[in-house]
PDB file of C-alpha atoms in Angstrom:
ATOM      1  CA  UNK A 194      15.349 -12.453-127.933  1.00  0.00           C
ATOM      2  CA  UNK A 195      16.330 -11.845-131.502  1.00  0.00           C
ATOM      3  CA  UNK A 196      13.144 -13.514-132.663  1.00  0.00           C
ATOM      4  CA  UNK A 197      11.099 -11.273-130.359  1.00  0.00           C
ATOM      5  CA  UNK A 198      12.835  -8.096-131.667  1.00  0.00           C
ATOM      6  CA  UNK A 199      12.281  -9.209-135.226  1.00  0.00           C
ATOM      7  CA  UNK A 200       8.577  -9.695-134.517  1.00  0.00           C
ATOM      8  CA  UNK A 201       8.404  -6.349-132.782  1.00  0.00           C
ATOM      9  CA  UNK A 202      10.002  -4.567-135.781  1.00  0.00           C
ATOM     10  CA  UNK A 203       7.634  -6.308-138.144  1.00  0.00           C
ATOM     11  CA  UNK A 204       4.609  -5.270-136.117  1.00  0.00           C
ATOM     12  CA  UNK A 205       5.828  -1.678-135.889  1.00  0.00           C
ATOM     13  CA  UNK A 206       6.473  -1.577-139.578  1.00  0.00           C
ATOM     14  CA  UNK A 207       2.969  -2.893-140.245  1.00  0.00           C
ATOM     15  CA  UNK A 208       1.275  -0.227-138.191  1.00  0.00           C
ATOM     16  CA  UNK A 209       3.581   2.443-139.555  1.00  0.00           C
ATOM     17  CA  UNK A 210       2.818   1.486-143.113  1.00  0.00           C
ATOM     18  CA  UNK A 211      -0.901   1.348-142.333  1.00  0.00           C
ATOM     19  CA  UNK A 212      -0.830   4.736-140.726  1.00  0.00           C
ATOM     20  CA  UNK A 213       1.189   6.139-143.633  1.00  0.00           C
ATOM     21  CA  UNK A 214      -1.264   4.696-146.134  1.00  0.00           C
ATOM     22  CA  UNK A 215      -4.287   6.213-144.316  1.00  0.00           C
ATOM     23  CA  UNK A 216      -2.486   9.556-144.359  1.00  0.00           C
ATOM     24  CA  UNK A 217      -1.793   9.305-148.075  1.00  0.00           C
ATOM     25  CA  UNK A 218      -5.397   8.437-148.790  1.00  0.00           C
ATOM     26  CA  UNK A 219      -6.516  11.477-146.804  1.00  0.00           C
ATOM     27  CA  UNK A 220      -4.125  13.713-148.728  1.00  0.00           C
ATOM     28  CA  UNK A 221      -5.220  12.288-152.053  1.00  0.00           C
ATOM     29  CA  UNK A 222      -8.881  12.802-151.178  1.00  0.00           C
ATOM     30  CA  UNK A 223      -8.183  16.531-150.289  1.00  0.00           C
ATOM     31  CA  UNK A 224      -6.128  17.022-153.540  1.00  0.00           C
ATOM     32  CA  UNK A 225      -8.435  15.238-155.959  1.00  0.00           C
ATOM     33  CA  UNK A 226     -11.771  15.611-154.213  1.00  0.00           C
ATOM     34  CA  UNK A 227     -12.428  11.979-154.751  1.00  0.00           C
ATOM     35  CA  UNK A 228     -12.427   8.942-152.339  1.00  0.00           C
ATOM     36  CA  UNK A 229     -10.266   5.943-153.064  1.00  0.00           C
ATOM     37  CA  UNK A 230     -13.109   4.013-154.649  1.00  0.00           C
ATOM     38  CA  UNK A 231     -13.748   6.878-157.107  1.00  0.00           C
ATOM     39  CA  UNK A 232     -10.051   7.087-157.980  1.00  0.00           C
ATOM     40  CA  UNK A 233      -9.880   3.333-158.709  1.00  0.00           C
ATOM     41  CA  UNK A 234     -13.019   3.312-160.828  1.00  0.00           C
ATOM     42  CA  UNK A 235     -12.076   6.365-162.828  1.00  0.00           C
ATOM     43  CA  UNK A 236      -8.366   5.498-163.428  1.00  0.00           C
ATOM     44  CA  UNK A 237      -8.412   1.731-163.763  1.00  0.00           C
ATOM     45  CA  UNK A 238      -9.827  -0.214-166.697  1.00  0.00           C
ATOM     46  CA  UNK A 239     -12.595  -2.790-166.095  1.00  0.00           C
ATOM     47  CA  UNK A 240     -11.565  -6.259-165.313  1.00  0.00           C
ATOM     48  CA  UNK A 241      -9.281  -7.896-162.764  1.00  0.00           C
ATOM     49  CA  UNK A 242      -7.117  -4.797-162.317  1.00  0.00           C
ATOM     50  CA  UNK A 243     -10.167  -2.743-161.126  1.00  0.00           C
ATOM     51  CA  UNK A 244     -11.987  -5.350-159.223  1.00  0.00           C
ATOM     52  CA  UNK A 245      -9.027  -6.629-157.213  1.00  0.00           C
ATOM     53  CA  UNK A 246      -8.206  -2.993-156.237  1.00  0.00           C
ATOM     54  CA  UNK A 247     -11.790  -2.374-155.237  1.00  0.00           C
ATOM     55  CA  UNK A 248     -11.910  -5.617-153.230  1.00  0.00           C
ATOM     56  CA  UNK A 249      -8.672  -4.753-151.417  1.00  0.00           C
ATOM     57  CA  UNK A 250      -9.913  -1.220-150.715  1.00  0.00           C
ATOM     58  CA  UNK A 251     -13.216  -2.422-149.282  1.00  0.00           C
ATOM     59  CA  UNK A 252     -11.633  -5.210-147.263  1.00  0.00           C
ATOM     60  CA  UNK A 253      -8.983  -3.016-145.692  1.00  0.00           C
ATOM     61  CA  UNK A 254     -11.313  -0.128-144.958  1.00  0.00           C
ATOM     62  CA  UNK A 255     -11.840   0.922-141.283  1.00  0.00           C
ATOM     63  CA  UNK A 256     -15.584   1.159-142.097  1.00  0.00           C
ATOM     64  CA  UNK A 257     -17.547  -1.861-141.130  1.00  0.00           C
ATOM     65  CA  UNK A 258     -19.998  -1.206-143.962  1.00  0.00           C
ATOM     66  CA  UNK A 259     -17.185  -1.335-146.537  1.00  0.00           C
ATOM     67  CA  UNK A 260     -15.598  -4.400-144.963  1.00  0.00           C
ATOM     68  CA  UNK A 261     -18.799  -6.427-145.056  1.00  0.00           C
ATOM     69  CA  UNK A 262     -19.821  -5.293-148.492  1.00  0.00           C
ATOM     70  CA  UNK A 263     -17.600  -8.050-150.083  1.00  0.00           C
ATOM     71  CA  UNK A 264     -19.795 -10.775-148.532  1.00  0.00           C
ATOM     72  CA  UNK A 265     -23.317  -9.477-148.910  1.00  0.00           C
ATOM     73  CA  UNK A 266     -26.086 -11.460-150.625  1.00  0.00           C
ATOM     74  CA  UNK A 267     -26.187 -10.790-154.420  1.00  0.00           C
ATOM     75  CA  UNK A 268     -29.756  -9.391-153.952  1.00  0.00           C
ATOM     76  CA  UNK A 269     -28.441  -6.840-151.435  1.00  0.00           C
ATOM     77  CA  UNK A 270     -25.726  -5.389-153.713  1.00  0.00           C
ATOM     78  CA  UNK A 271     -27.724  -2.417-155.053  1.00  0.00           C
ATOM     79  CA  UNK A 272     -28.718  -1.295-151.480  1.00  0.00           C
ATOM     80  CA  UNK A 273     -25.100  -1.754-150.365  1.00  0.00           C
ATOM     81  CA  UNK A 274     -23.876   0.516-153.132  1.00  0.00           C
ATOM     82  CA  UNK A 275     -26.508   3.142-152.133  1.00  0.00           C
ATOM     83  CA  UNK A 276     -25.169   2.923-148.548  1.00  0.00           C
ATOM     84  CA  UNK A 277     -21.585   3.321-149.679  1.00  0.00           C
ATOM     85  CA  UNK A 278     -22.437   6.342-151.743  1.00  0.00           C
ATOM     86  CA  UNK A 279     -24.223   7.884-148.822  1.00  0.00           C
ATOM     87  CA  UNK A 280     -21.365   7.052-146.490  1.00  0.00           C
ATOM     88  CA  UNK A 281     -18.818   8.613-148.809  1.00  0.00           C
ATOM     89  CA  UNK A 282     -21.054  11.693-149.437  1.00  0.00           C
ATOM     90  CA  UNK A 283     -21.136  10.924-153.215  1.00  0.00           C
ATOM     91  CA  UNK A 284     -24.107  12.241-155.248  1.00  0.00           C
ATOM     92  CA  UNK A 285     -25.222   9.398-157.592  1.00  0.00           C
ATOM     93  CA  UNK A 286     -26.753  11.925-159.989  1.00  0.00           C
ATOM     94  CA  UNK A 287     -23.434  13.651-160.413  1.00  0.00           C
ATOM     95  CA  UNK A 288     -21.456  10.378-160.343  1.00  0.00           C
ATOM     96  CA  UNK A 289     -23.746   7.813-162.038  1.00  0.00           C
ATOM     97  CA  UNK A 290     -20.830   5.803-163.559  1.00  0.00           C
ATOM     98  CA  UNK A 291     -19.393   5.064-160.063  1.00  0.00           C
ATOM     99  CA  UNK A 292     -22.524   3.133-159.006  1.00  0.00           C
ATOM    100  CA  UNK A 293     -22.429   1.069-162.183  1.00  0.00           C
ATOM    101  CA  UNK A 294     -18.696   0.328-161.817  1.00  0.00           C
ATOM    102  CA  UNK A 295     -19.055  -0.611-158.140  1.00  0.00           C
ATOM    103  CA  UNK A 296     -21.992  -2.862-158.943  1.00  0.00           C
ATOM    104  CA  UNK A 297     -19.975  -4.734-161.565  1.00  0.00           C
ATOM    105  CA  UNK A 298     -17.081  -5.198-159.217  1.00  0.00           C
ATOM    106  CA  UNK A 299     -19.265  -6.345-156.268  1.00  0.00           C
ATOM    107  CA  UNK A 300     -21.097  -8.834-158.497  1.00  0.00           C
ATOM    108  CA  UNK A 301     -17.777 -10.389-159.366  1.00  0.00           C
ATOM    109  CA  UNK A 302     -16.428 -10.291-155.808  1.00  0.00           C
ATOM    110  CA  UNK A 303     -19.554 -11.719-154.183  1.00  0.00           C
ATOM    111  CA  UNK A 304     -19.914 -14.187-157.066  1.00  0.00           C
ATOM    112  CA  UNK A 305     -16.355 -15.493-156.606  1.00  0.00           C
ATOM    113  CA  UNK A 306     -17.096 -16.226-152.892  1.00  0.00           C
ATOM    114  CA  UNK A 307     -20.398 -17.981-153.845  1.00  0.00           C
ATOM    115  CA  UNK A 308     -18.643 -19.994-156.553  1.00  0.00           C
ATOM    116  CA  UNK A 309     -16.136 -21.297-153.924  1.00  0.00           C
ATOM    117  CA  UNK A 310     -19.157 -22.392-151.800  1.00  0.00           C
ATOM    118  CA  UNK A 311     -20.730 -24.165-154.761  1.00  0.00           C
ATOM    119  CA  UNK A 312     -17.562 -25.994-155.805  1.00  0.00           C
ATOM    120  CA  UNK A 313     -16.861 -26.920-152.154  1.00  0.00           C
ATOM    121  CA  UNK A 314     -20.370 -28.467-151.827  1.00  0.00           C
ATOM    122  CA  UNK A 315     -19.711 -30.615-154.848  1.00  0.00           C
ATOM    123  CA  UNK A 316     -16.315 -31.636-153.633  1.00  0.00           C
ATOM    124  CA  UNK A 317     -17.696 -32.716-150.246  1.00  0.00           C
ATOM    125  CA  UNK A 318     -20.464 -34.792-151.820  1.00  0.00           C
ATOM    126  CA  UNK A 319     -19.292 -38.397-152.238  1.00  0.00           C
ATOM    127  CA  UNK A 320     -20.151 -40.532-155.218  1.00  0.00           C
ATOM    128  CA  UNK A 321     -23.048 -42.817-154.285  1.00  0.00           C
ATOM    129  CA  UNK A 322     -23.669 -45.759-156.614  1.00  0.00           C
ATOM    130  CA  UNK A 323     -27.129 -46.075-155.107  1.00  0.00           C
ATOM    131  CA  UNK A 324     -28.010 -42.560-156.440  1.00  0.00           C
ATOM    132  CA  UNK A 325     -29.564 -42.850-159.946  1.00  0.00           C
ATOM    133  CA  UNK A 326     -28.402 -39.444-160.875  1.00  0.00           C
ATOM    134  CA  UNK A 327     -24.705 -40.194-159.986  1.00  0.00           C
ATOM    135  CA  UNK A 328     -24.869 -43.435-161.992  1.00  0.00           C
ATOM    136  CA  UNK A 329     -26.412 -41.704-165.005  1.00  0.00           C
ATOM    137  CA  UNK A 330     -23.651 -39.104-164.981  1.00  0.00           C
ATOM    138  CA  UNK A 331     -21.027 -41.793-164.837  1.00  0.00           C
ATOM    139  CA  UNK A 332     -22.517 -43.827-167.707  1.00  0.00           C
ATOM    140  CA  UNK A 333     -22.915 -40.609-169.751  1.00  0.00           C
ATOM    141  CA  UNK A 334     -19.198 -40.048-169.300  1.00  0.00           C
ATOM    142  CA  UNK A 335     -18.465 -43.381-170.896  1.00  0.00           C
ATOM    143  CA  UNK A 336     -20.925 -42.715-173.695  1.00  0.00           C
ATOM    144  CA  UNK A 337     -19.315 -39.313-174.497  1.00  0.00           C
ATOM    145  CA  UNK A 338     -15.735 -40.615-174.461  1.00  0.00           C
ATOM    146  CA  UNK A 339     -16.397 -43.983-176.148  1.00  0.00           C
ATOM    147  CA  UNK A 340     -19.468 -43.373-178.328  1.00  0.00           C
ATOM    148  CA  UNK A 341     -18.787 -46.446-180.535  1.00  0.00           C
ATOM    149  CA  UNK A 342     -18.038 -48.884-177.781  1.00  0.00           C
ATOM    150  CA  UNK A 343     -20.853 -50.154-175.614  1.00  0.00           C
ATOM    151  CA  UNK A 344     -20.148 -50.653-171.915  1.00  0.00           C
ATOM    152  CA  UNK A 345     -20.663 -54.384-171.262  1.00  0.00           C
ATOM    153  CA  UNK A 346     -21.404 -54.004-167.571  1.00  0.00           C
ATOM    154  CA  UNK A 347     -21.485 -51.364-164.819  1.00  0.00           C
ATOM    155  CA  UNK A 348     -18.668 -53.202-162.999  1.00  0.00           C
ATOM    156  CA  UNK A 349     -16.127 -53.857-165.733  1.00  0.00           C
ATOM    157  CA  UNK A 350     -12.485 -53.714-166.561  1.00  0.00           C
ATOM    158  CA  UNK A 351     -13.453 -51.483-169.475  1.00  0.00           C
ATOM    159  CA  UNK A 352     -13.395 -48.451-167.187  1.00  0.00           C
ATOM    160  CA  UNK A 353      -9.556 -48.727-167.334  1.00  0.00           C
ATOM    161  CA  UNK A 354      -9.887 -47.793-171.046  1.00  0.00           C
ATOM    162  CA  UNK A 355     -10.794 -44.229-170.051  1.00  0.00           C
ATOM    163  CA  UNK A 356      -8.280 -44.041-167.276  1.00  0.00           C
ATOM    164  CA  UNK A 357      -9.917 -45.343-164.123  1.00  0.00           C
ATOM    165  CA  UNK A 358      -7.867 -47.559-161.875  1.00  0.00           C
ATOM    166  CA  UNK A 359     -10.174 -50.479-161.438  1.00  0.00           C
ATOM    167  CA  UNK A 360     -13.458 -52.057-162.497  1.00  0.00           C
ATOM    168  CA  UNK A 361     -15.593 -49.598-160.423  1.00  0.00           C
ATOM    169  CA  UNK A 362     -14.824 -45.920-160.867  1.00  0.00           C
ATOM    170  CA  UNK A 363     -16.648 -44.850-157.663  1.00  0.00           C
ATOM    171  CA  UNK A 364     -13.536 -45.524-155.572  1.00  0.00           C
ATOM    172  CA  UNK A 365     -11.512 -43.052-157.696  1.00  0.00           C
ATOM    173  CA  UNK A 366     -13.822 -40.088-156.886  1.00  0.00           C
ATOM    174  CA  UNK A 367     -13.061 -40.185-153.098  1.00  0.00           C
ATOM    175  CA  UNK A 368     -10.619 -37.288-153.189  1.00  0.00           C
ATOM    176  CA  UNK A 369     -12.673 -34.774-155.183  1.00  0.00           C
ATOM    177  CA  UNK A 370     -16.169 -36.194-154.658  1.00  0.00           C
ATOM    178  CA  UNK A 371     -18.723 -35.364-157.326  1.00  0.00           C
ATOM    179  CA  UNK A 372     -16.692 -32.453-158.506  1.00  0.00           C
ATOM    180  CA  UNK A 373     -14.314 -34.723-160.412  1.00  0.00           C
ATOM    181  CA  UNK A 374     -17.182 -36.482-162.128  1.00  0.00           C
ATOM    182  CA  UNK A 375     -18.953 -33.139-163.014  1.00  0.00           C
ATOM    183  CA  UNK A 376     -15.751 -31.825-164.525  1.00  0.00           C
ATOM    184  CA  UNK A 377     -14.918 -34.932-166.502  1.00  0.00           C
ATOM    185  CA  UNK A 378     -18.441 -35.155-167.897  1.00  0.00           C
ATOM    186  CA  UNK A 379     -18.477 -31.443-168.786  1.00  0.00           C
ATOM    187  CA  UNK A 380     -15.258 -31.832-170.778  1.00  0.00           C
ATOM    188  CA  UNK A 381     -16.404 -34.991-172.478  1.00  0.00           C
ATOM    189  CA  UNK A 382     -19.786 -33.475-173.374  1.00  0.00           C
ATOM    190  CA  UNK A 383     -19.028 -29.873-174.149  1.00  0.00           C
ATOM    191  CA  UNK A 384     -15.776 -30.490-176.073  1.00  0.00           C
ATOM    192  CA  UNK A 385     -16.174 -34.085-177.198  1.00  0.00           C
ATOM    193  CA  UNK A 386     -13.690 -33.861-180.039  1.00  0.00           C
ATOM    194  CA  UNK A 387     -10.845 -32.553-177.964  1.00  0.00           C
ATOM    195  CA  UNK A 388     -11.691 -34.848-175.017  1.00  0.00           C
ATOM    196  CA  UNK A 389     -11.651 -37.939-177.201  1.00  0.00           C
ATOM    197  CA  UNK A 390      -8.409 -36.858-178.782  1.00  0.00           C
ATOM    198  CA  UNK A 391      -6.781 -36.287-175.379  1.00  0.00           C
ATOM    199  CA  UNK A 392      -8.008 -39.666-174.244  1.00  0.00           C
ATOM    200  CA  UNK A 393      -6.652 -41.339-177.344  1.00  0.00           C
ATOM    201  CA  UNK A 394      -3.258 -39.573-176.955  1.00  0.00           C
ATOM    202  CA  UNK A 395      -3.070 -40.550-173.283  1.00  0.00           C
ATOM    203  CA  UNK A 396      -3.384 -44.225-174.280  1.00  0.00           C
ATOM    204  CA  UNK A 397      -1.155 -43.953-177.321  1.00  0.00           C
ATOM    205  CA  UNK A 398       1.058 -40.828-176.897  1.00  0.00           C
ATOM    206  CA  UNK A 399       3.199 -41.637-180.067  1.00  0.00           C
ATOM    207  CA  UNK A 400       0.049 -41.575-182.081  1.00  0.00           C
ATOM    208  CA  UNK A 401      -0.834 -38.006-181.183  1.00  0.00           C
ATOM    209  CA  UNK A 402      -0.769 -35.058-183.569  1.00  0.00           C
ATOM    210  CA  UNK A 403       3.071 -34.673-183.319  1.00  0.00           C
ATOM    211  CA  UNK A 404       4.664 -35.769-186.592  1.00  0.00           C
ATOM    212  CA  UNK A 405       7.406 -38.376-186.754  1.00  0.00           C
ATOM    213  CA  UNK A 406       9.966 -35.639-187.235  1.00  0.00           C
ATOM    214  CA  UNK A 407       8.745 -33.763-184.188  1.00  0.00           C
ATOM    215  CA  UNK A 408       8.880 -36.974-182.105  1.00  0.00           C
ATOM    216  CA  UNK A 409      12.484 -37.507-183.234  1.00  0.00           C
ATOM    217  CA  UNK A 410      13.408 -33.820-182.669  1.00  0.00           C
ATOM    218  CA  UNK A 411      12.045 -34.070-179.106  1.00  0.00           C
ATOM    219  CA  UNK A 412      13.652 -37.478-178.762  1.00  0.00           C
ATOM    220  CA  UNK A 413      10.342 -38.936-177.505  1.00  0.00           C
ATOM    221  CA  UNK A 414      11.157 -42.452-178.436  1.00  0.00           C
ATOM    222  CA  UNK A 415       9.763 -43.679-175.087  1.00  0.00           C
ATOM    223  CA  UNK A 416       6.677 -41.552-174.768  1.00  0.00           C
ATOM    224  CA  UNK A 417       4.735 -42.225-171.578  1.00  0.00           C
ATOM    225  CA  UNK A 418       0.938 -42.065-171.471  1.00  0.00           C
ATOM    226  CA  UNK A 419      -1.249 -41.481-168.447  1.00  0.00           C
ATOM    227  CA  UNK A 420      -4.600 -42.450-166.978  1.00  0.00           C
ATOM    228  CA  UNK A 421      -7.103 -39.953-168.474  1.00  0.00           C
ATOM    229  CA  UNK A 422      -9.774 -40.070-165.741  1.00  0.00           C
ATOM    230  CA  UNK A 423      -7.258 -40.142-162.808  1.00  0.00           C
ATOM    231  CA  UNK A 424      -5.402 -37.184-164.285  1.00  0.00           C
ATOM    232  CA  UNK A 425      -8.764 -35.413-164.814  1.00  0.00           C
ATOM    233  CA  UNK A 426      -9.526 -35.814-161.100  1.00  0.00           C
ATOM    234  CA  UNK A 427      -6.032 -34.602-160.249  1.00  0.00           C
ATOM    235  CA  UNK A 428      -6.477 -31.486-162.526  1.00  0.00           C
ATOM    236  CA  UNK A 429      -9.797 -30.922-160.722  1.00  0.00           C
ATOM    237  CA  UNK A 430      -7.819 -30.799-157.491  1.00  0.00           C
ATOM    238  CA  UNK A 431      -5.481 -28.215-159.129  1.00  0.00           C
ATOM    239  CA  UNK A 432      -8.365 -26.058-160.338  1.00  0.00           C
ATOM    240  CA  UNK A 433     -10.016 -26.298-156.953  1.00  0.00           C
ATOM    241  CA  UNK A 434      -6.859 -25.128-155.155  1.00  0.00           C
ATOM    242  CA  UNK A 435      -6.372 -22.277-157.639  1.00  0.00           C
ATOM    243  CA  UNK A 436      -9.942 -21.166-156.939  1.00  0.00           C
ATOM    244  CA  UNK A 437      -9.767 -21.384-153.101  1.00  0.00           C
ATOM    245  CA  UNK A 438      -6.342 -19.638-153.002  1.00  0.00           C
ATOM    246  CA  UNK A 439      -7.720 -16.733-154.998  1.00  0.00           C
ATOM    247  CA  UNK A 440      -5.300 -17.257-157.867  1.00  0.00           C
ATOM    248  CA  UNK A 441      -8.234 -17.606-160.293  1.00  0.00           C
ATOM    249  CA  UNK A 442      -9.557 -14.143-159.477  1.00  0.00           C
ATOM    250  CA  UNK A 443      -7.470 -12.682-162.263  1.00  0.00           C
ATOM    251  CA  UNK A 444      -9.027 -15.070-164.837  1.00  0.00           C
ATOM    252  CA  UNK A 445     -12.631 -14.809-163.644  1.00  0.00           C
ATOM    253  CA  UNK A 446     -12.663 -11.117-163.108  1.00  0.00           C
ATOM    254  CA  UNK A 447     -11.404 -10.739-166.701  1.00  0.00           C
ATOM    255  CA  UNK A 448     -13.867 -13.111-168.352  1.00  0.00           C
ATOM    256  CA  UNK A 449     -17.133 -12.857-166.287  1.00  0.00           C
ATOM    257  CA  UNK A 450     -18.813  -9.552-166.747  1.00  0.00           C
ATOM    258  CA  UNK A 451     -20.820 -10.262-163.603  1.00  0.00           C
ATOM    259  CA  UNK A 452     -20.712 -13.210-161.147  1.00  0.00           C
ATOM    260  CA  UNK A 453     -18.483 -16.157-162.153  1.00  0.00           C
ATOM    261  CA  UNK A 454     -20.504 -19.399-162.209  1.00  0.00           C
ATOM    262  CA  UNK A 455     -19.920 -23.130-161.951  1.00  0.00           C
ATOM    263  CA  UNK A 456     -19.876 -23.223-165.798  1.00  0.00           C
ATOM    264  CA  UNK A 457     -16.972 -20.790-165.772  1.00  0.00           C
ATOM    265  CA  UNK A 458     -15.114 -23.092-163.355  1.00  0.00           C
ATOM    266  CA  UNK A 459     -15.792 -26.202-165.484  1.00  0.00           C
ATOM    267  CA  UNK A 460     -14.703 -24.392-168.654  1.00  0.00           C
ATOM    268  CA  UNK A 461     -11.480 -23.466-166.790  1.00  0.00           C
ATOM    269  CA  UNK A 462     -10.976 -27.143-165.951  1.00  0.00           C
ATOM    270  CA  UNK A 463     -11.305 -27.937-169.681  1.00  0.00           C
ATOM    271  CA  UNK A 464      -8.598 -25.431-170.462  1.00  0.00           C
ATOM    272  CA  UNK A 465      -6.236 -26.780-167.725  1.00  0.00           C
ATOM    273  CA  UNK A 466      -6.916 -30.368-168.892  1.00  0.00           C
ATOM    274  CA  UNK A 467      -6.119 -29.505-172.484  1.00  0.00           C
ATOM    275  CA  UNK A 468      -3.005 -27.486-171.535  1.00  0.00           C
ATOM    276  CA  UNK A 469      -1.743 -30.155-169.135  1.00  0.00           C
ATOM    277  CA  UNK A 470      -1.968 -32.715-171.849  1.00  0.00           C
ATOM    278  CA  UNK A 471       0.264 -30.640-174.209  1.00  0.00           C
ATOM    279  CA  UNK A 472       2.587 -29.846-171.350  1.00  0.00           C
ATOM    280  CA  UNK A 473       2.931 -33.579-170.464  1.00  0.00           C
ATOM    281  CA  UNK A 474       3.883 -34.493-174.041  1.00  0.00           C
ATOM    282  CA  UNK A 475       6.409 -31.547-174.206  1.00  0.00           C
ATOM    283  CA  UNK A 476       7.958 -32.576-170.918  1.00  0.00           C
ATOM    284  CA  UNK A 477       8.447 -36.178-172.190  1.00  0.00           C
ATOM    285  CA  UNK A 478       8.709 -37.862-168.750  1.00  0.00           C
ATOM    286  CA  UNK A 479      10.711 -41.026-168.328  1.00  0.00           C
ATOM    287  CA  UNK A 480       7.889 -42.791-166.584  1.00  0.00           C
ATOM    288  CA  UNK A 481       4.561 -42.140-164.770  1.00  0.00           C
ATOM    289  CA  UNK A 482       6.473 -41.652-161.512  1.00  0.00           C
ATOM    290  CA  UNK A 483       7.402 -38.229-162.762  1.00  0.00           C
ATOM    291  CA  UNK A 484       3.763 -37.152-162.727  1.00  0.00           C
ATOM    292  CA  UNK A 485       4.038 -35.142-159.546  1.00  0.00           C
ATOM    293  CA  UNK A 486       7.111 -33.234-160.897  1.00  0.00           C
ATOM    294  CA  UNK A 487       5.420 -32.393-164.139  1.00  0.00           C
ATOM    295  CA  UNK A 488       2.177 -31.381-162.415  1.00  0.00           C
ATOM    296  CA  UNK A 489       4.041 -29.082-160.007  1.00  0.00           C
ATOM    297  CA  UNK A 490       5.926 -27.461-162.902  1.00  0.00           C
ATOM    298  CA  UNK A 491       2.664 -26.960-164.717  1.00  0.00           C
ATOM    299  CA  UNK A 492       0.975 -25.494-161.631  1.00  0.00           C
ATOM    300  CA  UNK A 493       3.793 -22.942-161.214  1.00  0.00           C
ATOM    301  CA  UNK A 494       3.440 -21.961-164.879  1.00  0.00           C
ATOM    302  CA  UNK A 495      -0.275 -21.382-164.506  1.00  0.00           C
ATOM    303  CA  UNK A 496       0.193 -19.367-161.303  1.00  0.00           C
ATOM    304  CA  UNK A 497       2.792 -17.202-163.022  1.00  0.00           C
ATOM    305  CA  UNK A 498       0.427 -16.576-165.935  1.00  0.00           C
ATOM    306  CA  UNK A 499      -2.363 -15.665-163.462  1.00  0.00           C
ATOM    307  CA  UNK A 500      -0.049 -13.005-161.803  1.00  0.00           C
ATOM    308  CA  UNK A 501      -0.584 -10.892-164.866  1.00  0.00           C
ATOM    309  CA  UNK A 502      -3.629  -8.722-164.117  1.00  0.00           C
ATOM    310  CA  UNK A 503      -4.638  -8.779-167.793  1.00  0.00           C
ATOM    311  CA  UNK A 504      -4.510 -12.557-167.968  1.00  0.00           C
ATOM    312  CA  UNK A 505      -7.518 -14.604-168.985  1.00  0.00           C
ATOM    313  CA  UNK A 506      -7.242 -18.411-169.544  1.00  0.00           C
ATOM    314  CA  UNK A 507      -9.401 -18.238-172.615  1.00  0.00           C
ATOM    315  CA  UNK A 508      -9.261 -21.437-174.635  1.00  0.00           C
ATOM    316  CA  UNK A 509     -10.900 -21.047-178.098  1.00  0.00           C
ATOM    317  CA  UNK A 510     -12.581 -24.424-178.203  1.00  0.00           C
ATOM    318  CA  UNK A 511     -16.126 -25.592-177.889  1.00  0.00           C
ATOM    319  CA  UNK A 512     -16.371 -25.744-174.131  1.00  0.00           C
ATOM    320  CA  UNK A 513     -15.781 -21.942-173.898  1.00  0.00           C
ATOM    321  CA  UNK A 514     -18.582 -20.925-176.272  1.00  0.00           C
ATOM    322  CA  UNK A 515     -21.022 -18.542-174.678  1.00  0.00           C
ATOM    323  CA  UNK A 516     -18.908 -18.149-171.483  1.00  0.00           C
ATOM    324  CA  UNK A 517     -16.102 -15.792-172.413  1.00  0.00           C
ATOM    325  CA  UNK A 518     -16.724 -12.093-172.436  1.00  0.00           C
ATOM    326  CA  UNK A 519     -13.617 -10.114-172.856  1.00  0.00           C
TER     327      UNK A 519
END
């Protein structure tokens, strides 16, 4: 009975707040002469703050047109904006900036949904050793990470040198499919210097850029390394879940002037990989069994950062060149 009453109270509060919110919107429109979309666009700076508010307003609207506008095809965005302006009785000649602002927001909103679909497609595609393109990507990964060491054979214990678990990496991609390989290769190719340094540190943590004094200060006398490739696939999983949960909206809405793309996602992976590496060394785990604890602590830190509407995970290294637009 208590559970039922609690549920009833929550439902009543929900509808009361919804009714109150609609009343407030009506009053604000009468007082300002502007609809909610206009008030958001004219009073909120561009970026995540504005786009998230626009997305929430459209999604929660009682108008079917506004509700569906967040999932239209990119080619239909201009017509959708015209329809919204007509529905709201807004003259585009008098309010030209509103159409421009709405278009930028919708490109980001629709682009984010499409990015999830693109990433999901890669995640669901398994690695196929009979596919020449898949094999080429894998061999390129080795070449980018170990440019001075030839791979003796496709099936080889050498793969363990870059952090795979056995002599055939294809078995390690099961969890994230091709997405894990795409991200690792992007990191190794677009930011080769950092990727090779991270790989080296993961194998020999006490030979990293920390000085001897810093190691002693941090009491890292038993520094533990990790498997570079396996951790890369794990960080791919982290990036994927941040994307699907919507946590990365803050980041992408702040860096992508229009639709976020797969390159933006891969650049974000590079940042997370780089930051996790530093975080791992700072945490100084006793052994590799502490990986899940360190990863969870790192995840919480990233989520906390992304709760800031002005946050952009903008690494200033090679992988981000040409992608960041503040």
